[in-house]
mmCIF file of C-alpha atoms in Angstrom:
data_model
loop_
_atom_site.group_PDB
_atom_site.id
_atom_site.type_symbol
_atom_site.label_atom_id
_atom_site.label_comp_id
_atom_site.label_asym_id
_atom_site.label_seq_id
_atom_site.Cartn_x
_atom_site.Cartn_y
_atom_site.Cartn_z
ATOM 1 C CA GLY D 22 -3.199 18.373 18.978
ATOM 2 C CA VAL D 23 -5.154 17.645 15.837
ATOM 3 C CA GLY D 24 -7.868 14.978 15.995
ATOM 4 C CA TYR D 25 -8.048 12.519 13.105
ATOM 5 C CA GLN D 26 -10.594 9.723 12.846
ATOM 6 C CA PRO D 27 -9.979 7.443 9.833
ATOM 7 C CA GLN D 28 -12.983 6.076 8.013
ATOM 8 C CA ALA D 29 -12.228 2.359 8.375
ATOM 9 C CA ARG D 30 -14.290 0.506 10.955
ATOM 10 C CA MET D 31 -12.185 -0.302 13.997
ATOM 11 C CA GLY D 32 -12.622 -2.991 16.586
ATOM 12 C CA ALA D 33 -10.380 -3.815 19.502
ATOM 13 C CA ALA D 34 -7.074 -2.069 19.999
ATOM 14 C CA SER D 35 -5.191 -5.162 18.839
ATOM 15 C CA ALA D 36 -6.818 -4.850 15.391
ATOM 16 C CA LEU D 37 -5.509 -1.342 14.774
ATOM 17 C CA PRO D 38 -3.033 -1.055 11.897
ATOM 18 C CA PRO D 39 0.215 0.827 12.577
ATOM 19 C CA LEU D 40 0.310 4.525 11.840
ATOM 20 C CA THR D 41 2.058 5.319 8.588
ATOM 21 C CA ARG D 42 2.980 8.262 6.426
ATOM 22 C CA GLY D 43 -0.549 8.335 5.026
ATOM 23 C CA ASP D 44 -2.054 8.908 8.478
ATOM 24 C CA LEU D 45 0.017 12.018 9.145
ATOM 25 C CA GLY D 46 -0.350 13.152 5.537
ATOM 26 C CA ARG D 47 -4.136 13.118 5.848
ATOM 27 C CA THR D 48 -3.869 14.874 9.229
ATOM 28 C CA LEU D 49 -1.867 17.677 7.634
ATOM 29 C CA ALA D 50 -4.404 17.867 4.811
ATOM 30 C CA LEU D 51 -7.200 18.315 7.374
ATOM 31 C CA ASN D 52 -5.320 21.171 9.015
ATOM 32 C CA PRO D 53 -3.206 23.029 6.421
ATOM 33 C CA ALA D 54 -2.279 25.697 8.968
ATOM 34 C CA SER D 55 -0.246 23.108 10.847
ATOM 35 C CA GLN D 56 2.087 22.791 7.858
ATOM 36 C CA ARG D 57 3.685 26.184 8.451
ATOM 37 C CA SER D 58 6.999 25.898 10.305
ATOM 38 C CA ARG D 59 6.022 22.880 12.398
ATOM 39 C CA ILE D 60 5.539 19.148 12.093
ATOM 40 C CA LEU D 61 3.188 16.707 13.797
ATOM 41 C CA VAL D 62 5.067 14.027 15.684
ATOM 42 C CA ALA D 63 4.741 11.702 18.664
ATOM 43 C CA PRO D 64 1.347 10.203 17.726
ATOM 44 C CA VAL D 65 -0.666 8.702 20.565
ATOM 45 C CA LEU D 66 -3.539 6.288 19.930
ATOM 46 C CA ARG D 67 -6.717 6.462 21.944
ATOM 47 C CA LEU D 68 -9.900 4.432 21.585
ATOM 48 C CA GLN D 69 -13.097 6.429 21.935
ATOM 49 C CA SER D 70 -16.433 4.741 21.185
ATOM 50 C CA GLY D 71 -14.712 2.205 18.938
ATOM 51 C CA LYS D 72 -12.921 4.837 16.848
ATOM 52 C CA ARG D 73 -9.249 5.637 16.549
ATOM 53 C CA THR D 74 -8.124 9.154 17.363
ATOM 54 C CA LEU D 75 -4.680 10.435 16.458
ATOM 55 C CA ARG D 76 -3.383 13.087 18.840
ATOM 56 C CA CYS D 77 -0.130 14.749 17.889
ATOM 57 C CA LYS D 78 2.345 17.061 19.572
ATOM 58 C CA ALA D 79 3.678 19.983 17.537
ATOM 59 C CA VAL D 80 7.379 20.806 17.459
ATOM 60 C CA GLU D 81 9.339 23.265 15.363
ATOM 61 C CA GLY D 82 10.724 22.244 12.017
ATOM 62 C CA LEU D 83 12.846 19.170 11.213
ATOM 63 C CA ASN D 84 16.289 18.395 12.543
ATOM 64 C CA MET D 85 18.240 18.059 9.289
ATOM 65 C CA ASP D 86 21.283 16.424 10.860
ATOM 66 C CA GLY D 87 23.937 14.405 9.073
ATOM 67 C CA GLN D 88 22.041 11.143 9.399
ATOM 68 C CA VAL D 89 18.894 12.586 7.810
ATOM 69 C CA LEU D 90 20.882 14.250 5.015
ATOM 70 C CA ASN D 91 22.764 11.011 4.270
ATOM 71 C CA ARG D 92 19.471 9.155 4.026
ATOM 72 C CA LEU D 93 18.040 11.794 1.682
ATOM 73 C CA ASP D 94 21.198 11.719 -0.464
ATOM 74 C CA SER D 95 20.874 7.934 -0.732
ATOM 75 C CA MET D 96 17.204 8.177 -1.741
ATOM 76 C CA GLU D 97 18.080 10.800 -4.367
ATOM 77 C CA ARG D 98 20.744 8.502 -5.843
ATOM 78 C CA THR D 99 18.244 5.641 -5.900
ATOM 79 C CA TYR D 100 15.824 7.848 -7.838
ATOM 80 C CA ASP D 101 18.525 8.693 -10.398
ATOM 81 C CA GLU D 102 19.411 5.005 -10.787
ATOM 82 C CA LEU D 103 15.749 4.095 -11.325
ATOM 83 C CA THR D 104 15.469 6.847 -13.933
ATOM 84 C CA GLU D 105 18.422 5.353 -15.835
ATOM 85 C CA ARG D 106 17.041 1.811 -15.591
ATOM 86 C CA MET D 107 13.728 2.897 -17.113
ATOM 87 C CA ALA D 108 15.624 3.649 -20.332
ATOM 88 C CA ASP D 109 17.145 0.139 -20.421
ATOM 89 C CA PRO D 110 15.925 -1.743 -23.540
ATOM 90 C CA ASP D 111 15.664 -4.986 -21.512
ATOM 91 C CA ILE D 112 13.301 -3.268 -19.072
ATOM 92 C CA LEU D 113 11.279 -1.627 -21.848
ATOM 93 C CA GLY D 114 10.780 -5.027 -23.450
ATOM 94 C CA ASP D 115 9.344 -6.587 -20.278
ATOM 95 C CA SER D 116 5.956 -5.087 -19.407
ATOM 96 C CA ASP D 117 5.859 -6.596 -15.890
ATOM 97 C CA LYS D 118 9.304 -5.290 -14.950
ATOM 98 C CA LEU D 119 8.530 -1.903 -16.493
ATOM 99 C CA ARG D 120 5.299 -1.608 -14.545
ATOM 100 C CA GLN D 121 7.014 -2.485 -11.251
ATOM 101 C CA LEU D 122 9.897 -0.122 -11.975
ATOM 102 C CA THR D 123 7.479 2.682 -12.842
ATOM 103 C CA LYS D 124 5.824 2.341 -9.432
ATOM 104 C CA GLU D 125 9.190 2.351 -7.631
ATOM 105 C CA HIS D 126 10.237 5.393 -9.653
ATOM 106 C CA ALA D 127 7.033 7.272 -8.795
ATOM 107 C CA ALA D 128 7.477 6.520 -5.081
ATOM 108 C CA ALA D 129 11.116 7.698 -5.125
ATOM 109 C CA ARG D 130 10.353 10.811 -7.184
ATOM 110 C CA GLU D 131 8.267 12.397 -4.424
ATOM 111 C CA VAL D 132 11.155 12.347 -1.937
ATOM 112 C CA ALA D 133 13.851 13.261 -4.488
ATOM 113 C CA GLU D 134 11.982 16.291 -5.833
ATOM 114 C CA ALA D 135 11.173 17.564 -2.333
ATOM 115 C CA TYR D 136 14.805 17.172 -1.267
ATOM 116 C CA ARG D 137 16.062 19.014 -4.363
ATOM 117 C CA SER D 138 13.608 21.830 -3.708
ATOM 118 C CA TRP D 139 14.893 22.034 -0.131
ATOM 119 C CA LYS D 140 18.508 22.279 -1.358
ATOM 120 C CA ASP D 141 17.563 24.983 -3.873
ATOM 121 C CA LEU D 142 15.884 26.995 -1.118
ATOM 122 C CA GLN D 143 18.972 26.659 1.060
ATOM 123 C CA THR D 144 21.076 28.061 -1.780
ATOM 124 C CA GLU D 145 18.626 30.935 -2.269
ATOM 125 C CA LEU D 146 18.771 31.752 1.439
ATOM 126 C CA VAL D 147 22.577 31.904 1.436
ATOM 127 C CA GLU D 148 22.555 34.183 -1.617
ATOM 128 C CA ALA D 149 19.918 36.457 -0.051
ATOM 129 C CA LYS D 150 22.002 36.792 3.123
ATOM 130 C CA GLU D 151 25.134 37.630 1.103
ATOM 131 C CA MET D 152 23.254 40.275 -0.869
ATOM 132 C CA TRP D 153 21.828 41.720 2.349
ATOM 133 C CA THR D 154 25.373 42.031 3.760
ATOM 134 C CA GLU D 155 26.626 43.761 0.610
ATOM 135 C CA SER D 156 23.746 46.266 0.565
ATOM 136 C CA GLY D 157 24.578 47.885 3.896
ATOM 137 C CA SER D 158 24.244 51.446 2.561
ATOM 138 C CA ASP D 159 20.793 50.950 0.973
ATOM 139 C CA PRO D 160 17.997 50.683 3.620
ATOM 140 C CA ASP D 161 15.277 49.955 1.040
ATOM 141 C CA MET D 162 17.249 47.109 -0.495
ATOM 142 C CA GLN D 163 18.032 45.723 2.943
ATOM 143 C CA ALA D 164 14.355 45.785 3.881
ATOM 144 C CA PHE D 165 13.454 43.992 0.644
ATOM 145 C CA LEU D 166 16.140 41.346 1.130
ATOM 146 C CA LYS D 167 15.078 40.832 4.749
ATOM 147 C CA GLU D 168 11.551 40.071 3.532
ATOM 148 C CA GLU D 169 13.017 37.645 1.010
ATOM 149 C CA GLN D 170 14.970 35.876 3.742
ATOM 150 C CA ASP D 171 11.828 35.540 5.850
ATOM 151 C CA ARG D 172 9.870 34.163 2.887
ATOM 152 C CA ILE D 173 12.568 31.628 2.002
ATOM 153 C CA SER D 174 12.891 30.577 5.649
ATOM 154 C CA ARG D 175 9.152 29.917 5.813
ATOM 155 C CA GLU D 176 9.301 27.864 2.606
ATOM 156 C CA ILE D 177 12.235 25.879 4.008
ATOM 157 C CA SER D 178 10.250 25.122 7.169
ATOM 158 C CA ASP D 179 7.271 23.997 5.074
ATOM 159 C CA MET D 180 9.520 21.803 2.936
ATOM 160 C CA GLU D 181 11.061 20.223 6.043
ATOM 161 C CA VAL D 182 7.553 19.357 7.218
ATOM 162 C CA GLN D 183 6.917 17.648 3.880
ATOM 163 C CA LEU D 184 10.228 15.776 4.036
ATOM 164 C CA LYS D 185 9.479 14.596 7.561
ATOM 165 C CA VAL D 186 6.182 13.118 6.431
ATOM 166 C CA LEU D 187 7.820 11.509 3.378
ATOM 167 C CA LEU D 188 10.439 9.835 5.591
ATOM 168 C CA LEU D 189 7.837 8.170 7.790
ATOM 169 C CA PRO D 190 7.381 4.392 7.344
ATOM 170 C CA ARG D 191 5.060 3.485 4.502
ATOM 171 C CA ASP D 192 2.368 0.845 4.374
ATOM 172 C CA PRO D 193 3.955 -1.860 2.177
ATOM 173 C CA ASN D 194 0.652 -2.254 0.312
ATOM 174 C CA ASP D 195 0.247 1.444 -0.561
ATOM 175 C CA ASP D 196 1.503 1.059 -4.142
ATOM 176 C CA ARG D 197 -0.599 -2.012 -4.939
ATOM 177 C CA ASP D 198 -3.612 -2.197 -7.221
ATOM 178 C CA ILE D 199 -6.827 -3.404 -5.641
ATOM 179 C CA MET D 200 -9.935 -5.492 -6.012
ATOM 180 C CA LEU D 201 -12.897 -3.431 -4.778
ATOM 181 C CA GLU D 202 -15.813 -5.602 -3.709
ATOM 182 C CA ILE D 203 -19.258 -4.088 -3.077
ATOM 183 C CA ARG D 204 -22.074 -6.237 -1.678
ATOM 184 C CA ALA D 205 -25.664 -5.400 -0.851
ATOM 185 C CA GLY D 206 -26.199 -5.522 2.901
ATOM 186 C CA THR D 207 -29.251 -4.807 5.034
ATOM 187 C CA GLY D 208 -32.326 -3.268 3.399
ATOM 188 C CA GLY D 209 -33.687 -5.677 0.797
ATOM 189 C CA ASP D 210 -34.031 -4.390 -2.776
ATOM 190 C CA GLU D 211 -32.907 -0.905 -1.748
ATOM 191 C CA SER D 212 -29.539 -2.246 -0.561
ATOM 192 C CA GLY D 213 -28.911 -3.636 -4.053
ATOM 193 C CA ILE D 214 -29.745 -0.270 -5.620
ATOM 194 C CA TRP D 215 -27.446 1.405 -3.095
ATOM 195 C CA ALA D 216 -24.614 -0.993 -3.997
ATOM 196 C CA GLY D 217 -25.030 0.061 -7.652
ATOM 197 C CA ASP D 218 -24.928 3.743 -6.664
ATOM 198 C CA LEU D 219 -21.699 3.181 -4.729
ATOM 199 C CA LEU D 220 -20.170 1.440 -7.740
ATOM 200 C CA GLY D 221 -20.936 4.494 -9.883
ATOM 201 C CA VAL D 222 -19.412 6.823 -7.288
ATOM 202 C CA TYR D 223 -16.176 4.836 -7.102
ATOM 203 C CA GLN D 224 -15.911 4.525 -10.876
ATOM 204 C CA LYS D 225 -16.192 8.302 -11.237
ATOM 205 C CA TYR D 226 -13.601 8.851 -8.513
ATOM 206 C CA CYS D 227 -11.199 6.416 -10.172
ATOM 207 C CA GLY D 228 -11.660 8.350 -13.419
ATOM 208 C CA THR D 229 -10.633 11.605 -11.727
ATOM 209 C CA GLN D 230 -7.468 9.886 -10.428
ATOM 210 C CA GLY D 231 -6.504 8.556 -13.848
ATOM 211 C CA TRP D 232 -6.979 4.937 -12.772
ATOM 212 C CA THR D 233 -8.345 2.202 -15.006
ATOM 213 C CA THR D 234 -11.268 0.083 -13.811
ATOM 214 C CA LYS D 235 -12.786 -3.179 -14.949
ATOM 215 C CA VAL D 236 -15.773 -5.092 -13.598
ATOM 216 C CA VAL D 237 -14.444 -8.645 -13.213
ATOM 217 C CA GLU D 238 -17.465 -10.232 -11.524
ATOM 218 C CA SER D 239 -21.044 -9.090 -10.887
ATOM 219 C CA SER D 240 -24.446 -10.353 -9.822
ATOM 220 C CA GLU D 241 -27.269 -7.968 -10.664
ATOM 221 C CA ALA D 242 -30.193 -7.433 -8.302
ATOM 222 C CA GLU D 243 -33.796 -7.953 -9.405
ATOM 223 C CA HIS D 244 -34.889 -4.301 -9.013
ATOM 224 C CA GLY D 245 -31.673 -2.654 -10.184
ATOM 225 C CA GLY D 246 -28.187 -2.349 -8.774
ATOM 226 C CA TYR D 247 -26.137 -5.328 -7.683
ATOM 227 C CA LYS D 248 -26.219 -8.117 -5.167
ATOM 228 C CA SER D 249 -22.426 -8.120 -5.461
ATOM 229 C CA VAL D 250 -19.846 -6.647 -7.806
ATOM 230 C CA ILE D 251 -16.036 -6.795 -7.901
ATOM 231 C CA LEU D 252 -14.107 -3.973 -9.561
ATOM 232 C CA GLU D 253 -10.436 -4.216 -10.488
ATOM 233 C CA VAL D 254 -8.673 -0.871 -10.064
ATOM 234 C CA ILE D 255 -5.214 -0.313 -11.557
ATOM 235 C CA GLY D 256 -3.183 2.856 -11.195
ATOM 236 C CA ASP D 257 -0.751 4.874 -9.102
ATOM 237 C CA ARG D 258 -0.950 4.326 -5.314
ATOM 238 C CA VAL D 259 -4.488 2.970 -5.487
ATOM 239 C CA TYR D 260 -4.501 1.130 -2.163
ATOM 240 C CA SER D 261 -3.098 4.114 -0.253
ATOM 241 C CA LYS D 262 -6.071 6.252 -1.298
ATOM 242 C CA MET D 263 -8.789 3.606 -1.116
ATOM 243 C CA LYS D 264 -7.970 1.547 1.976
ATOM 244 C CA THR D 265 -10.024 3.764 4.322
ATOM 245 C CA GLU D 266 -13.180 3.093 2.268
ATOM 246 C CA ALA D 267 -13.473 -0.459 3.589
ATOM 247 C CA GLY D 268 -16.460 -1.108 5.833
ATOM 248 C CA VAL D 269 -20.237 -0.708 5.960
ATOM 249 C CA HIS D 270 -21.732 2.261 4.076
ATOM 250 C CA ARG D 271 -25.207 3.282 5.253
ATOM 251 C CA VAL D 272 -27.711 5.382 3.310
ATOM 252 C CA GLN D 273 -30.882 7.096 4.580
ATOM 253 C CA ARG D 274 -33.315 8.108 1.838
ATOM 254 C CA VAL D 275 -36.703 7.496 0.266
ATOM 255 C CA PRO D 276 -35.929 4.617 -2.119
ATOM 256 C CA ALA D 277 -37.328 4.192 -5.599
ATOM 257 C CA THR D 278 -39.150 1.082 -4.377
ATOM 258 C CA GLU D 279 -41.039 3.044 -1.661
ATOM 259 C CA SER D 280 -44.603 4.093 -2.583
ATOM 260 C CA GLN D 281 -45.553 5.980 0.612
ATOM 261 C CA GLY D 282 -42.594 8.339 0.904
ATOM 262 C CA ARG D 283 -41.023 6.751 3.980
ATOM 263 C CA ILE D 284 -37.284 7.061 4.646
ATOM 264 C CA HIS D 285 -35.443 3.741 4.631
ATOM 265 C CA THR D 286 -32.017 2.915 6.024
ATOM 266 C CA SER D 287 -29.989 0.474 3.958
ATOM 267 C CA THR D 288 -26.376 -0.671 3.866
ATOM 268 C CA ALA D 289 -23.779 -1.993 1.469
ATOM 269 C CA THR D 290 -20.363 -3.380 2.358
ATOM 270 C CA VAL D 291 -17.125 -2.354 0.699
ATOM 271 C CA ALA D 292 -14.005 -4.527 0.877
ATOM 272 C CA ILE D 293 -10.648 -3.219 -0.369
ATOM 273 C CA MET D 294 -8.295 -6.089 -1.159
ATOM 274 C CA PRO D 295 -4.751 -5.311 -2.372
ATOM 275 C CA GLN D 296 -3.751 -7.499 -5.273
ATOM 276 C CA VAL D 297 -1.297 -10.120 -4.093
ATOM 277 C CA ASP D 298 1.944 -11.128 -5.740
ATOM 278 C CA ASP D 299 2.279 -14.387 -7.598
ATOM 279 C CA VAL D 300 3.195 -17.141 -5.162
ATOM 280 C CA THR D 301 6.893 -17.928 -5.385
ATOM 281 C CA VAL D 302 8.646 -20.829 -3.691
ATOM 282 C CA ASP D 303 12.271 -20.515 -2.639
ATOM 283 C CA ILE D 304 13.936 -23.663 -1.321
ATOM 284 C CA ASP D 305 16.993 -23.210 0.886
ATOM 285 C CA MET D 306 19.258 -26.225 0.581
ATOM 286 C CA LYS D 307 20.111 -25.811 4.288
ATOM 287 C CA ASP D 308 16.527 -26.859 5.015
ATOM 288 C CA ILE D 309 16.849 -30.052 2.979
ATOM 289 C CA LYS D 310 17.914 -33.434 4.297
ATOM 290 C CA LEU D 311 18.745 -35.637 1.310
ATOM 291 C CA GLN D 312 19.617 -39.320 1.353
ATOM 292 C CA THR D 313 19.966 -41.928 -1.327
ATOM 293 C CA ALA D 314 18.607 -45.462 -1.121
ATOM 294 C CA ARG D 315 18.176 -48.575 -3.208
ATOM 295 C CA ALA D 316 14.878 -48.746 -5.010
ATOM 296 C CA SER D 317 12.539 -51.623 -4.269
ATOM 297 C CA GLY D 318 10.284 -53.620 -6.521
ATOM 298 C CA ALA D 319 10.669 -54.742 -10.116
ATOM 299 C CA GLY D 320 13.214 -53.146 -12.362
ATOM 300 C CA GLY D 321 16.142 -55.471 -12.750
ATOM 301 C CA GLN D 322 19.596 -55.489 -11.218
ATOM 302 C CA ASN D 323 20.181 -51.734 -11.706
ATOM 303 C CA VAL D 324 17.457 -50.481 -9.351
ATOM 304 C CA ASN D 325 18.108 -53.186 -6.762
ATOM 305 C CA LYS D 326 21.912 -52.820 -6.563
ATOM 306 C CA VAL D 327 22.487 -49.108 -7.296
ATOM 307 C CA GLU D 328 21.188 -46.360 -4.971
ATOM 308 C CA THR D 329 18.922 -44.610 -7.444
ATOM 309 C CA ALA D 330 16.078 -43.726 -5.037
ATOM 310 C CA ILE D 331 15.915 -40.333 -3.296
ATOM 311 C CA ASP D 332 14.682 -39.824 0.261
ATOM 312 C CA LEU D 333 14.108 -36.062 0.686
ATOM 313 C CA ILE D 334 12.956 -34.306 3.879
ATOM 314 C CA HIS D 335 12.049 -30.593 4.085
ATOM 315 C CA ILE D 336 12.954 -29.802 7.705
ATOM 316 C CA PRO D 337 10.794 -26.641 8.336
ATOM 317 C CA THR D 338 7.545 -28.307 7.195
ATOM 318 C CA GLY D 339 8.392 -31.955 7.854
ATOM 319 C CA ILE D 340 7.427 -32.924 4.295
ATOM 320 C CA ARG D 341 9.044 -36.215 3.273
ATOM 321 C CA ILE D 342 9.266 -37.408 -0.325
ATOM 322 C CA PHE D 343 10.617 -40.822 -1.331
ATOM 323 C CA CYS D 344 11.110 -40.970 -5.074
ATOM 324 C CA GLN D 345 12.127 -44.134 -6.985
ATOM 325 C CA GLN D 346 10.099 -43.865 -10.192
ATOM 326 C CA GLU D 347 13.065 -43.112 -12.463
ATOM 327 C CA ARG D 348 15.989 -45.400 -13.246
ATOM 328 C CA SER D 349 18.646 -42.745 -12.490
ATOM 329 C CA GLN D 350 19.399 -40.967 -9.227
ATOM 330 C CA LEU D 351 19.600 -37.557 -10.943
ATOM 331 C CA LYS D 352 16.123 -37.867 -12.466
ATOM 332 C CA ASN D 353 14.659 -39.024 -9.147
ATOM 333 C CA LYS D 354 16.259 -36.050 -7.408
ATOM 334 C CA ASP D 355 14.789 -33.601 -9.931
ATOM 335 C CA LEU D 356 11.381 -35.231 -9.595
ATOM 336 C CA ALA D 357 11.527 -35.106 -5.780
ATOM 337 C CA PHE D 358 12.316 -31.383 -5.794
ATOM 338 C CA LYS D 359 9.537 -30.767 -8.290
ATOM 339 C CA ILE D 360 7.036 -32.528 -6.011
ATOM 340 C CA LEU D 361 8.352 -30.558 -3.020
ATOM 341 C CA ARG D 362 7.936 -27.246 -4.845
ATOM 342 C CA ASN D 363 4.347 -28.132 -5.713
ATOM 343 C CA LYS D 364 3.560 -28.991 -2.094
ATOM 344 C CA LEU D 365 5.185 -25.797 -0.791
ATOM 345 C CA TYR D 366 3.312 -23.796 -3.427
ATOM 346 C CA GLU D 367 -0.002 -25.222 -2.214
ATOM 347 C CA ILE D 368 0.897 -24.349 1.392
ATOM 348 C CA GLU D 369 1.856 -20.753 0.507
ATOM 349 C CA LEU D 370 -1.216 -20.303 -1.690
ATOM 350 C CA GLU D 371 -3.521 -21.536 1.078
ATOM 351 C CA LYS D 372 -1.830 -19.210 3.570
ATOM 352 C CA GLN D 373 -2.258 -16.278 1.175
ATOM 353 C CA LEU D 374 -5.941 -17.070 0.558
ATOM 354 C CA GLN D 375 -6.599 -17.343 4.298
ATOM 355 C CA GLU D 376 -4.938 -13.967 4.882
ATOM 356 C CA VAL D 377 -7.007 -12.303 2.149
ATOM 357 C CA GLY D 378 -10.189 -13.925 3.450
ATOM 358 C CA SER D 379 -9.617 -12.893 7.057
ATOM 359 C CA ASN D 380 -8.777 -9.340 5.954
ATOM 360 C CA ARG D 381 -12.010 -9.153 3.932
ATOM 361 C CA ASN D 382 -14.129 -10.507 6.787
ATOM 362 C CA ALA D 383 -12.620 -7.996 9.206
ATOM 363 C CA GLN D 384 -13.522 -5.157 6.829
ATOM 364 C CA ILE D 385 -17.168 -5.943 6.117
ATOM 365 C CA GLY D 386 -18.270 -7.465 9.444
ATOM 366 C CA SER D 387 -21.933 -8.488 9.482
ATOM 367 C CA ALA D 388 -23.144 -5.549 7.312
ATOM 368 C CA ALA D 389 -25.404 -4.366 10.163
ATOM 369 C CA ARG D 390 -26.550 -0.735 10.170
ATOM 370 C CA SER D 391 -24.787 -0.090 13.481
ATOM 371 C CA GLU D 392 -21.390 -1.011 11.961
ATOM 372 C CA LYS D 393 -21.434 1.821 9.445
ATOM 373 C CA ILE D 394 -18.300 3.863 8.811
ATOM 374 C CA ARG D 395 -20.225 6.562 6.965
ATOM 375 C CA THR D 396 -23.872 7.620 6.574
ATOM 376 C CA TYR D 397 -25.183 9.189 3.361
ATOM 377 C CA ASN D 398 -28.300 11.324 2.915
ATOM 378 C CA TRP D 399 -28.533 10.595 -0.794
#
């Protein structure tokens, strides 16, 4: 098997994220030789000294049965449909829709192009075999065509490995942009300088990837660097490439603030937070219990004799809204639903903020030196 230890700090086994396409993709990148005519499957998780190790069993090629081919055909059609939609004037006029569609198109393109390359290689192999059969009286030509068949077969095996990885489940956040938060940890003034150095490193890396960055919040340290800084990163598959950077980064060096040449150990924490979608509230009328009632209080004969008040109950949350402010039942109903949407929005927003906060806290821990995911000799 091939050992793979991701950079993110890991705790108990229950905190481990599921293995995704990116895990096996990085494993293949660490061992390019494994990409020839075999694929890594059957991952098994083991915990060793608080780290996650991916052990894989190698098997030959990819079983391109009817089910797999049907799935690939469907993904190719989806790619073609997305390509057509990107030329739609309505889409081109809406920057948000265009941006989302561009990301979907980029994700589908990888599978579609690999599948088309695989089909082209299959056609080449059939043609090479036909030519080999027709050249029975020419030994040199047969030898050449046999080498061609072997080469094409190897390329087909490599392409099947790539397709297998592309068909693995994806992390749903992989295509999201991120907020990258760097905070000075242990080490006094030197930790602030180290946080500034890390910011420069990540900005340069983002530049090489073609991503755009923007400092949205910062607090500078007294002797240089930052106490904390938040960087917005926008681009293609940002989270998929940056998520393993979360954790405590430790540096061992003689800092600029040291006058006697002693080596100091300092830390800075990095949190990778995928940008969340705008909170949307969908109300299913099956979850609503709606009754009408007569309004109480002043207002004349209309409100006291006609059932203009609305008594609305949202069954899943137990929220109850009694609305009698308006003189008509229709207006009270609209107002009640508006109040309900606002309450549900607040609940969803709070849930989202709690999820982001807990994810951030799990990434950075206490910023202690012992929690490092990587040590630098700067």
